mmCIF file of C-alpha atoms in Angstrom:
data_model
loop_
_atom_site.group_PDB
_atom_site.id
_atom_site.type_symbol
_atom_site.label_atom_id
_atom_site.label_comp_id
_atom_site.label_asym_id
_atom_site.label_seq_id
_atom_site.Cartn_x
_atom_site.Cartn_y
_atom_site.Cartn_z
ATOM 1 C CA PRO A 1485 76.019 127.140 110.832
ATOM 2 C CA VAL A 1486 77.608 124.322 112.761
ATOM 3 C CA SER A 1487 80.191 122.341 110.826
ATOM 4 C CA PRO A 1488 80.658 118.613 111.368
ATOM 5 C CA PRO A 1489 83.973 117.257 112.613
ATOM 6 C CA THR A 1490 86.382 116.702 109.756
ATOM 7 C CA LEU A 1491 88.899 113.923 109.185
ATOM 8 C CA LEU A 1492 91.528 114.910 106.625
ATOM 9 C CA MET A 1493 94.051 112.407 105.320
ATOM 10 C CA HIS A 1494 96.772 113.281 102.839
ATOM 11 C CA GLY A 1495 99.430 111.223 101.102
ATOM 12 C CA GLY A 1496 102.940 112.601 100.872
ATOM 13 C CA LYS A 1497 103.258 111.292 97.308
ATOM 14 C CA ASP A 1498 99.926 112.747 96.190
ATOM 15 C CA THR A 1499 100.327 114.326 92.752
ATOM 16 C CA THR A 1500 96.588 115.028 92.391
ATOM 17 C CA VAL A 1501 96.075 117.384 95.337
ATOM 18 C CA PRO A 1502 99.043 119.420 96.624
ATOM 19 C CA VAL A 1503 99.722 119.208 100.348
ATOM 20 C CA ALA A 1504 99.353 123.005 100.429
ATOM 21 C CA ASN A 1505 95.616 122.501 99.787
ATOM 22 C CA ALA A 1506 95.344 120.289 102.855
ATOM 23 C CA GLU A 1507 97.282 122.826 104.907
ATOM 24 C CA SER A 1508 95.002 125.642 103.732
ATOM 25 C CA LEU A 1509 91.933 123.628 104.702
ATOM 26 C CA LEU A 1510 93.446 122.878 108.105
ATOM 27 C CA ALA A 1511 94.060 126.577 108.692
ATOM 28 C CA LEU A 1512 90.440 127.368 107.813
ATOM 29 C CA LEU A 1513 89.158 124.632 110.101
ATOM 30 C CA ASP A 1514 91.292 126.036 112.935
ATOM 31 C CA VAL A 1515 90.163 129.623 112.379
ATOM 32 C CA ASN A 1516 86.525 128.557 112.333
ATOM 33 C CA GLY A 1517 86.770 126.310 115.380
ATOM 34 C CA VAL A 1518 85.842 123.133 113.522
ATOM 35 C CA ALA A 1519 86.885 119.926 115.277
ATOM 36 C CA HIS A 1520 89.289 118.060 113.031
ATOM 37 C CA ASP A 1521 92.045 115.503 112.794
ATOM 38 C CA TYR A 1522 94.775 115.413 110.178
ATOM 39 C CA VAL A 1523 96.709 112.328 109.148
ATOM 40 C CA TYR A 1524 99.680 112.721 106.829
ATOM 41 C CA MET A 1525 100.786 109.451 105.246
ATOM 42 C CA ASN A 1526 104.281 110.177 103.995
ATOM 43 C CA ARG A 1527 104.606 107.189 101.644
ATOM 44 C CA SER A 1528 101.084 107.191 100.193
ATOM 45 C CA ASP A 1529 99.682 108.664 97.007
ATOM 46 C CA HIS A 1530 96.251 110.209 96.405
ATOM 47 C CA MET A 1531 94.451 106.866 96.517
ATOM 48 C CA LEU A 1532 96.560 105.600 99.439
ATOM 49 C CA ILE A 1533 97.777 102.585 97.431
ATOM 50 C CA GLN A 1534 101.560 103.024 97.371
ATOM 51 C CA ASN A 1535 101.802 102.162 101.045
ATOM 52 C CA PRO A 1536 100.496 98.610 101.595
ATOM 53 C CA PHE A 1537 99.282 99.431 105.098
ATOM 54 C CA ALA A 1538 97.573 102.700 104.172
ATOM 55 C CA HIS A 1539 94.157 101.170 103.528
ATOM 56 C CA ILE A 1540 94.232 99.327 106.846
ATOM 57 C CA THR A 1541 95.344 102.482 108.627
ATOM 58 C CA TYR A 1542 92.719 104.562 106.828
ATOM 59 C CA PHE A 1543 89.828 102.290 107.786
ATOM 60 C CA ARG A 1544 91.047 101.875 111.366
ATOM 61 C CA LEU A 1545 91.243 105.642 111.793
ATOM 62 C CA LEU A 1546 87.883 106.143 110.106
ATOM 63 C CA VAL A 1547 86.190 103.692 112.475
ATOM 64 C CA GLU A 1548 87.829 105.335 115.511
ATOM 65 C CA TYR A 1549 86.809 108.762 114.260
ATOM 66 C CA CYS A 1550 83.192 107.724 113.712
ATOM 67 C CA ARG A 1551 83.023 106.112 117.160
ATOM 68 C CA GLU A 1552 84.322 109.297 118.759
ATOM 69 C CA TYR A 1553 82.195 111.846 116.920
ATOM 70 C CA PHE A 1554 79.147 109.831 115.894
ATOM 71 C CA PRO A 1555 78.418 107.350 118.695
ATOM 72 C CA ALA A 1556 75.480 105.013 118.212
#
């Protein structure tokens, strides 16, 4: 089956999901040839609220990603 492009964002202060999980997923995406982008936000937690600009960055990247992979 064909897998959709994947956008993965991870906060460096995330105590809910270890960064190792994100790295494992990235490795699997690579091995299986799935198009993906990874954004590591060093000062953000799981909900991206510790960094005041994280939400803005998240939505900007999400819009760019959707425009690239899902054009109207």
